[in-house]
C-alpha positions in Angstrom: 0.0 0.0 0.0 1.3 3.5 -0.8 0.5 6.7 1.1 1.8 10.2 0.5 3.4 12.0 3.4 6.3 14.5 3.8 7.2 14.2 0.2 7.9 10.5 0.5 6.3 7.4 -0.9 6.4 4.8 1.9 6.3 1.1 1.0 6.2 -1.2 4.0 8.1 -4.4 3.3 8.2 -7.1 6.0 11.2 -9.4 5.8 10.0 -12.7 7.3 12.3 -15.2 8.8 11.8 -16.6 12.3 9.7 -19.7 12.9 6.2 -19.3 14.2 2.8 -20.8 13.9 2.3 -19.3 10.4 5.6 -20.3 9.0 9.0 -21.9 9.3 12.6 -20.8 9.7 14.2 -22.2 6.5 17.6 -20.9 7.4 17.6 -22.9 10.6 16.3 -26.0 8.7 19.2 -25.6 6.3 21.7 -25.4 9.1 20.3 -28.5 10.7 20.4 -30.5 7.5 24.0 -29.7 7.0 24.8 -31.4 10.3 23.5 -34.6 8.9 26.4 -34.7 6.4 28.8 -34.5 9.4 27.2 -37.5 10.9 27.6 -39.4 7.6 31.3 -38.8 7.2 33.6 -41.7 6.7 37.3 -41.8 7.3 39.4 -39.6 9.6 37.1 -37.1 11.2 39.7 -34.9 12.8 39.8 -32.9 16.0 37.0 -30.6 14.8 34.5 -33.4 14.7 31.3 -32.0 16.3 29.3 -35.3 16.3 30.6 -36.8 19.5 29.0 -40.2 18.8 30.9 -40.6 15.5 34.6 -41.6 15.3 37.2 -42.5 12.7 36.1 -45.4 10.5 36.9 -47.3 7.3 40.5 -46.2 7.3 41.6 -48.9 4.8 39.1 -48.2 2.1 40.8 -48.7 -1.3 44.0 -50.1 0.1 43.5 -53.5 -1.5 42.9 -51.9 -4.9 45.8 -49.5 -4.6 43.6 -46.4 -4.3 43.1 -43.8 -1.6 39.4 -44.1 -0.9 39.3 -43.1 2.7 36.7 -40.4 3.3 33.5 -39.5 1.6 30.1 -40.3 3.0 28.1 -43.3 4.0 25.0 -43.5 2.0 22.1 -43.8 4.4 21.4 -45.9 7.5 24.0 -48.4 6.3 27.8 -48.2 5.8 28.2 -48.5 2.1 29.6 -45.7 0.0 27.6 -45.5 -3.3 29.1 -43.2 -5.8 26.0 -42.2 -7.9 23.8 -40.9 -5.0 26.8 -39.4 -3.3 27.8 -37.4 -6.5 24.1 -36.3 -6.9 24.1 -35.1 -3.3 27.2 -33.0 -4.0 25.7 -31.6 -7.1 22.6 -30.5 -5.2 24.6 -28.9 -2.4 26.9 -27.2 -4.9 23.9 -25.8 -6.8 22.9 -24.0 -3.6 26.4 -22.4 -3.4 27.0 -21.9 -7.1 23.8 -19.8 -7.4 24.5 -17.9 -4.2 21.4 -19.2 -2.3 23.6 -19.7 0.7 27.1 -18.8 2.0 26.9 -21.1 5.1 30.3 -22.3 6.0 29.0 -25.8 6.8 27.6 -26.0 3.2 31.1 -25.5 1.7 32.5 -28.0 4.3 29.9 -30.6 3.3 30.7 -30.1 -0.4 34.4 -30.3 0.0 34.3 -33.4 2.1 32.4 -35.1 -0.7 34.4 -33.7 -3.6 37.7 -34.5 -2.0 36.6 -38.1 -2.0 35.3 -38.0 -5.6 38.6 -36.5 -6.8 40.5 -39.3 -5.1 38.1 -41.9 -6.6 39.0 -40.6 -10.0 42.4 -42.3 -10.2 42.9 -42.1 -14.0 41.2 -40.0 -16.7 39.1 -43.1 -17.6 38.9 -44.8 -14.3 36.5 -44.0 -11.5 35.8 -45.9 -8.3 32.1 -45.8 -7.8 31.3 -48.0 -4.7 33.1 -49.1 -1.6 31.4 -51.9 0.4 28.9 -54.5 -0.5 25.2 -53.9 0.2 24.3 -57.5 0.7 27.0 -58.3 3.3 26.6 -54.8 4.9 22.9 -55.3 5.4 23.5 -58.6 7.2 24.9 -56.6 10.1 23.5 -53.9 12.3 26.7 -52.3 13.5 28.4 -48.9 13.7 30.8 -48.0 10.9 33.5 -47.8 13.6 33.1 -51.5 14.2 32.6 -52.8 10.7 33.7 -56.3 9.8 31.9 -56.5 6.5 33.5 -56.4 3.0 35.0 -53.1 1.9 35.7 -54.2 -1.7 36.0 -51.2 -4.0 34.4 -51.3 -7.4 35.4 -49.2 -10.4 34.3 -48.3 -14.0 36.8 -47.9 -16.8 37.0 -48.1 -20.6 36.3 -51.9 -20.6 33.6 -51.5 -17.9 31.9 -48.2 -18.6 29.3 -46.3 -16.6 28.5 -43.0 -18.3 25.7 -42.4 -15.8 27.8 -42.2 -12.7 30.8 -40.7 -14.6 28.4 -38.0 -15.9 26.9 -37.3 -12.4 30.4 -37.1 -10.9 31.4 -34.7 -13.6 28.4 -32.6 -12.9 29.1 -32.5 -9.2 32.7 -31.4 -9.7 31.8 -28.8 -12.3 29.1 -27.3 -10.0 31.5 -27.4 -7.1 34.2 -25.6 -9.2 31.8 -22.7 -9.6 31.0 -22.7 -5.9 34.7 -22.6 -4.9 35.9 -20.3 -7.7 36.1 -17.2 -5.4 36.9 -19.0 -2.2 39.8 -21.2 -3.5 40.7 -20.7 -7.1 43.3 -23.5 -7.1 40.9 -26.0 -5.7 38.2 -24.8 -8.2 40.7 -25.4 -11.0 41.4 -28.9 -9.8 37.7 -29.7 -9.6 37.1 -28.4 -13.1 40.0 -30.5 -14.5 38.5 -33.7 -13.1 35.0 -32.7 -14.2 36.2 -32.2 -17.8 38.1 -35.5 -17.9 35.1 -37.4 -16.5 32.9 -35.8 -19.1 35.2 -36.9 -21.9 35.2 -40.4 -20.4 31.4 -40.5 -20.2 30.9 -39.4 -23.8 33.6 -41.7 -25.2 32.5 -44.8 -23.3 28.7 -45.1 -23.0 26.9 -47.6 -20.8 25.1 -48.1 -17.5 27.3 -48.7 -14.5 25.2 -51.6 -13.1 26.2 -53.6 -16.2 29.8 -53.2 -15.1 29.0 -53.6 -11.4 26.0 -56.0 -11.2 25.6 -55.7 -7.5 24.8 -52.0 -7.8 21.5 -52.5 -9.5 19.9 -54.0 -6.4 20.4 -50.7 -4.5 20.8 -47.8 -7.0 19.8 -49.0 -10.5 20.1 -46.5 -13.2 17.5 -46.8 -15.9 19.1 -44.4 -18.3 22.5 -42.8 -18.7 22.2 -39.9 -21.1 20.5 -37.5 -18.7 23.6 -37.4 -16.4 25.9 -36.7 -19.3 23.8 -33.8 -20.6 23.5 -32.6 -17.0 27.3 -32.6 -16.8 27.6 -30.7 -20.1 25.2 -28.0 -18.8 27.2 -27.5 -15.6 30.5 -27.5 -17.6 29.1 -24.8 -19.9 28.1 -22.8 -16.8 31.6 -23.3 -15.4 33.6 -22.6 -18.5 31.4 -20.8 -21.1 33.0 -23.2 -23.7 30.8 -23.7 -26.7 31.6 -27.5 -27.0 29.5 -28.2 -23.9 26.6 -26.1 -25.1 26.7 -27.9 -28.4 26.4 -31.2 -26.6 23.4 -30.0 -24.7 21.7 -28.9 -27.9 22.7 -32.0 -30.0 21.4 -34.3 -27.3 18.2 -32.4 -26.4 15.9 -35.2 -27.5 17.3 -37.7 -25.0 16.4 -35.5 -22.0 13.3 -33.7 -23.4 11.3 -36.2 -25.4 12.6 -39.5 -24.0 12.9 -38.7 -20.3 10.9 -38.9 -17.0 9.5 -35.4 -16.5 7.7 -35.8 -13.2 10.6 -36.3 -10.8 14.1 -35.2 -10.0 16.3 -37.7 -8.1 19.6 -39.4 -7.9 18.4 -41.6 -10.8 16.8 -39.0 -13.2 18.0 -35.5 -13.8 15.6 -34.6 -16.5 13.5 -32.0 -14.7 16.6 -30.4 -13.2 18.6 -30.2 -16.5 15.6 -28.5 -18.2 15.6 -25.8 -15.6 19.4 -25.3 -15.6 19.5 -25.1 -19.4 16.5 -22.8 -19.5 18.5 -20.2 -17.6 21.1 -20.3 -20.3 18.4 -19.8 -22.9 16.6 -16.9 -21.1 19.8 -15.1 -20.0 21.9 -15.4 -23.1 19.0 -15.2 -25.6 20.6 -18.2 -27.4 18.2 -18.6 -30.3 18.8 -22.3 -30.6 15.9 -24.7 -31.1 17.4 -27.2 -28.8 17.5 -24.7 -25.9 14.0 -23.5 -26.6 12.9 -27.1 -26.2 14.5 -27.2 -22.7 12.5 -24.2 -21.7 9.3 -25.8 -22.9 10.0 -28.9 -20.9 11.0 -26.9 -17.9 7.5 -25.3 -18.1 6.0 -28.8 -18.5 7.8 -30.0 -15.4 6.7 -27.1 -13.3 3.1 -27.5 -14.5 3.2 -31.2 -13.7 4.3 -30.5 -10.1 1.4 -28.1 -9.7 -1.1 -30.4 -11.5 -1.7 -27.8 -14.2 -1.1 -30.0 -17.3 -4.2 -30.7 -19.3 -3.6 -34.4 -19.4 -4.0 -35.7 -15.8 -1.4 -38.5 -16.5 1.2 -35.7 -17.2 0.8 -34.4 -13.6 2.5 -35.6 -10.4 0.3 -37.3 -7.8 -0.4 -35.5 -4.5 -1.3 -37.0 -1.1 -4.5 -35.8 0.5 -2.3 -33.5 2.6 -0.7 -32.0 -0.6 2.7 -33.7 -0.6 4.2 -34.6 -4.0 4.0 -38.4 -4.1 6.2 -40.4 -6.5 6.9 -43.8 -4.8 6.7 -45.4 -1.4 10.4 -45.6 -0.7 12.0 -42.4 0.5 9.3 -40.3 -1.1 10.5 -37.1 0.6 13.6 -37.1 -1.7 11.3 -36.7 -4.7 9.1 -34.1 -3.0 12.0 -32.0 -1.8 13.9 -32.3 -5.1 11.0 -31.4 -7.3 10.2 -28.5 -4.9 13.8 -27.3 -4.9 14.0 -27.2 -8.7 10.6 -25.4 -8.9 11.9 -22.8 -6.4 15.0 -22.3 -8.4 13.0 -22.0 -11.6 10.8 -19.3 -10.0 14.0 -17.3 -9.6 15.3 -18.0 -13.1 12.1 -16.9 -14.7 12.6 -13.3 -13.4 9.0 -12.3 -14.0 8.2 -14.3 -17.1 5.9 -16.9 -15.4 4.7 -20.1 -17.1 1.7 -21.0 -19.1 0.4 -24.5 -18.7 -1.4 -26.8 -21.2 -4.6 -26.5 -19.2 -4.7 -22.8 -20.1 -3.6 -21.4 -16.7 -0.8 -18.9 -16.3 1.4 -19.2 -13.3 3.4 -16.3 -11.8 6.9 -16.7 -10.4 5.4 -16.1 -6.9 2.8 -18.9 -7.4 5.5 -21.3 -8.4 7.6 -20.3 -5.4 4.6 -20.7 -3.1 4.0 -24.2 -4.4 7.6 -25.1 -3.6 7.3 -23.6 -0.2 4.2 -25.7 0.5 6.3 -28.8 0.1 8.9 -27.4 2.5 6.2 -26.5 5.0 4.8 -30.0 4.8 8.2 -31.4 5.5 8.7 -29.1 8.5 5.4 -29.8 10.2 2.4 -28.7 8.2 1.0 -32.2 7.8 -1.4 -34.7 9.1 1.0 -36.1 11.7 1.9 -32.6 13.0 5.6 -33.5 12.9 8.7 -32.4 11.2 10.4 -35.0 9.0 13.8 -33.3 9.5 15.3 -34.8 12.7 16.0 -32.2 15.3 13.7 -29.5 13.8 10.6 -28.5 15.7 9.1 -30.0 18.8 8.1 -33.3 17.2 10.3 -35.3 14.9 11.2 -39.0 14.2 12.8 -40.7 17.2 13.5 -44.2 15.8 15.4 -43.4 12.6 16.7 -46.4 10.6 20.4 -45.6 11.1 23.0 -47.9 12.5 25.3 -45.5 14.2 22.5 -43.4 15.7 20.7 -46.4 17.2 23.6 -48.1 19.0 24.4 -46.8 22.4 28.2 -47.3 22.9 27.8 -46.6 26.6 25.2 -49.3 27.1 25.8 -52.6 28.9 24.5 -54.5 25.8 27.2 -52.8 23.6 29.9 -53.5 26.2 29.0 -57.2 26.4 28.9 -57.6 22.6 32.2 -55.8 22.2 33.8 -58.2 24.7 32.5 -61.2 22.7 34.3 -59.9 19.6 33.5 -58.0 16.3 31.4 -60.8 14.8 29.0 -60.7 17.8 28.5 -57.0 17.1 27.3 -57.8 13.6 24.4 -60.1 14.5 24.1 -58.8 18.1 23.1 -55.4 16.8 20.0 -56.8 15.1 19.1 -58.7 18.3 19.8 -55.9 20.8 19.4 -52.5 19.1 17.4 -52.8 15.9 14.1 -54.2 17.3 13.7 -52.0 20.4 10.9 -49.5 20.5 13.2 -47.1 22.5 14.1 -43.9 20.8 17.6 -43.8 19.3 20.2 -42.9 21.9 21.7 -40.3 19.5 19.8 -37.6 17.7 21.0 -37.5 14.1 20.2 -33.9 13.6 19.2 -32.7 10.1 18.4 -36.1 8.7 15.5 -36.1 6.3 13.7 -39.4 6.8 12.0 -41.2 3.9 8.7 -39.7 4.9 5.0 -40.5 5.2 2.9 -43.0 3.2 0.5 -42.1 0.5 -2.2 -41.4 3.1 0.1 -39.0 5.0 0.6 -41.4 7.9 4.1 -42.1 9.3 5.3 -45.1 11.3 8.1 -44.1 13.6 9.9 -47.4 13.7 13.4 -48.6 12.7 12.1 -51.5 10.7 9.8 -49.2 8.6 12.9 -48.3 6.6 10.9 -47.1 3.6 9.7 -44.3 5.8 12.4 -43.9 8.6 15.7 -44.2 6.7 17.5 -41.0 5.8 19.8 -40.7 2.7 22.5 -38.4 1.4 20.5 -37.7 -1.8 17.2 -37.0 0.1 18.8 -34.7 2.7 20.8 -32.8 0.0 17.7 -31.9 -2.0 16.0 -30.7 1.3 19.2 -28.6 1.9 18.9 -27.1 -1.5 15.2 -26.4 -1.0 15.7 -24.7 2.3 18.7 -22.7 0.9 16.5 -21.3 -1.9 13.6 -20.4 0.4 15.9 -18.9 3.1 17.3 -16.5 0.4 13.8 -15.4 -0.6 12.6 -12.0 0.5 9.0 -12.9 1.2 8.7 -16.3 2.8 5.8 -16.9 5.2 7.3 -16.9 8.6 6.9 -14.5 11.5 8.6 -11.1 11.1 12.1 -10.8 12.5 12.7 -7.3 11.3 10.7 -4.7 9.5 12.0 -2.7 6.6 10.4 0.6 5.6 11.3 1.5 2.1 11.0 5.1 1.2 11.6 7.1 -2.0 12.9 10.4 -0.7 13.2 12.2 -4.0 13.0 11.7 -7.7 14.6 13.4 -10.7 15.1 12.7 -14.4 18.2 12.7 -16.6 16.9 12.7 -20.2 14.3 10.0 -20.4 15.5 8.1 -17.4 14.0 8.7 -13.9 16.2 8.2 -10.8 15.2 7.8 -7.2 16.9 8.4 -3.8 15.9 5.3 -1.8 15.9 5.0 1.9 15.3 1.8 3.9 14.8 2.0 7.7 15.4 -1.3 9.5 13.7 -1.9 12.9 13.2 -4.9 15.1 9.7 -6.4 14.7 9.3 -7.3 18.4 9.4 -4.8 21.2 11.6 -6.8 23.6 14.0 -8.3 21.1 17.5 -7.4 20.1 18.6 -8.7 16.7 22.4 -8.9 15.9 24.7 -10.3 13.2 22.2 -9.6 10.4 23.1 -10.7 6.9 21.2 -9.7 3.9 20.9 -10.6 0.2 20.2 -7.7 -2.1 18.9 -8.2 -5.6 18.0 -5.7 -8.4 20.7 -3.3 -7.2 22.0 -1.6 -10.3 25.7 -2.2 -11.2 27.9 0.5 -9.7 25.3 1.6 -7.2 26.7 2.8 -3.9 25.0 1.6 -0.8 25.3 3.5 2.4 24.6 1.8 5.7 25.5 -1.8 4.8 28.8 -3.5 4.3 29.5 -6.0 1.6 30.7 -9.4 2.9 34.3 -10.4 2.0 34.8 -11.6 -1.6 35.5 -15.2 -0.6 31.9 -15.3 0.8 30.4 -13.0 -1.8 31.4 -13.9 -5.4 28.2 -12.4 -6.8 28.6 -9.2 -4.7 25.0 -9.5 -3.4 25.5 -10.3 0.3 25.7 -7.6 2.9 25.8 -7.2 6.7 25.3 -4.3 9.2 28.6 -2.4 9.7 30.6 -3.2 12.8 29.6 0.1 14.4 25.9 -0.8 14.2 25.8 -4.6 14.5 22.5 -4.8 16.4 19.0 -3.5 16.3 16.5 -3.4 19.2 13.1 -2.0 19.9 14.4 1.6 20.6 16.8 1.8 17.7 16.7 1.9 13.9 19.2 1.6 11.2 19.0 3.5 7.9 20.2 2.4 4.5 20.5 4.7 1.5 21.1 4.2 -2.2 20.5 6.0 -5.5 19.4 4.2 -8.7 16.5 4.0 -11.1 13.1 3.9 -9.3 12.8 0.2 -9.1 13.5 -0.7 -5.5 16.0 -3.3 -4.7 14.8 -6.6 -3.2 16.3 -7.1 0.3 16.2 -10.5 1.8 17.2 -11.3 5.4 19.4 -14.4 5.3 20.5 -14.9 8.9 20.6 -13.2 12.3 21.0 -13.9 16.0 18.4 -13.0 18.6 19.6 -12.0 22.0 
């Protein structure tokens, strides 16, 4: 609403962030999900390990094969390292960083822990280790990774045993990470890019599905197609290098990921919906008049309309539960819901006001698409039939009996002590007898884990043996992290007001046919008895070269895009009796100011 007064046009803008009955704190949810990756770490955890119930483990991985495969992440509630979902998880986390949705230090730590391992797994230009451990033998034991006695065989793909799907996904992960680290660590970024380019060449020269080379992989992470990962890698490499060869590959192989691809889900197995959105940004920003790129844009629209049930043919739409959750399949459904929502949210940003027109004749605005994505996040965080958060450690009610070996075995218990005294083999079977079947809550809270989620009727069984619902995964939690990162960077998400911004236009003038405005933003605490400190903002639509008074840019290593700001040191807090003023001059379109993080005293 606009009112005239004292020569100013006042526009009240509430920046909404803190959790309340009407909304959720996506920044806090992001921070929590990143802790899950610390709990999943394999290898030497170091003195800064903050998960006190996790210790060093699997320190001989790769030794028998002559490779350094110590590190990386355990996949889920088990102790196997599966390369395809791990690489996908790193791509999702890197997307959040590469597109500047978050500068959280734990995000970069989580990415680097994974990409360090992927680099080590890429031992030769055409050789990539893609699995450590055997799913069958691992699943015979219920034991902590620190106590493992199961097989740690390492499996690889090479020229004679190709796997263009996992090679492509690993290339995509490293290319996306190279963008994320470009400003923070240029040397590491260069290393990441070199490996990404080599793996892309390997994937294009030696096509094939990795489970044909590693038969045991198909039981756990079967890949039904392999071209979508290679096109996905090409898109990320073009974004990282601006080299035309990668864009040409995207255009030349458009049919394989537009006409012949699953367009109702994004997951570790199918990248089709995600690659449409990523390539659409290239098409819209660079105005590349290439028919192949236009097709990607059309299919990105189709994917978005499918997620919102706006395609004319009902069979072209995703299914929703009665409570409104995107439903793809019974096992680990929240990965698909959070992944689809994250990609929708990103697309709403890329569209930049263009919106989408669906085949049923409806037009969707960017805000409507973002709200649809937000509804999935809100469901995950508690707005659901069960009234619980499906992210462990978030909110007052969350899963207590997560299907997770390390989190469910109390190392201080008498049962564990007795089993340990009887030898490692007793820990294997004894874990299933002593710890797996109990109805007691897990002794350790695996904060940030996104569990598999509710059934088709929105019900959830909080039991360890209900693994379709209660097991968390790297891939699922990574897509939730990406979703929360995008939403926490948004300037209008539906949570309680933490601060209030009053945007004023102090004066206007014209230079030729261009009108300029002197903008003023007054920041106040929204609650009368609250002091807010360490505020960090994202500012969009600030014209290049515009000087901003009253906020300080974050250091370049945390601010490659130059859009992140903080209160200056001399005014680092706001309380009920104080205000803080920000001034800038540009054309009369106001900048979008988003509150990213803060501390409440």
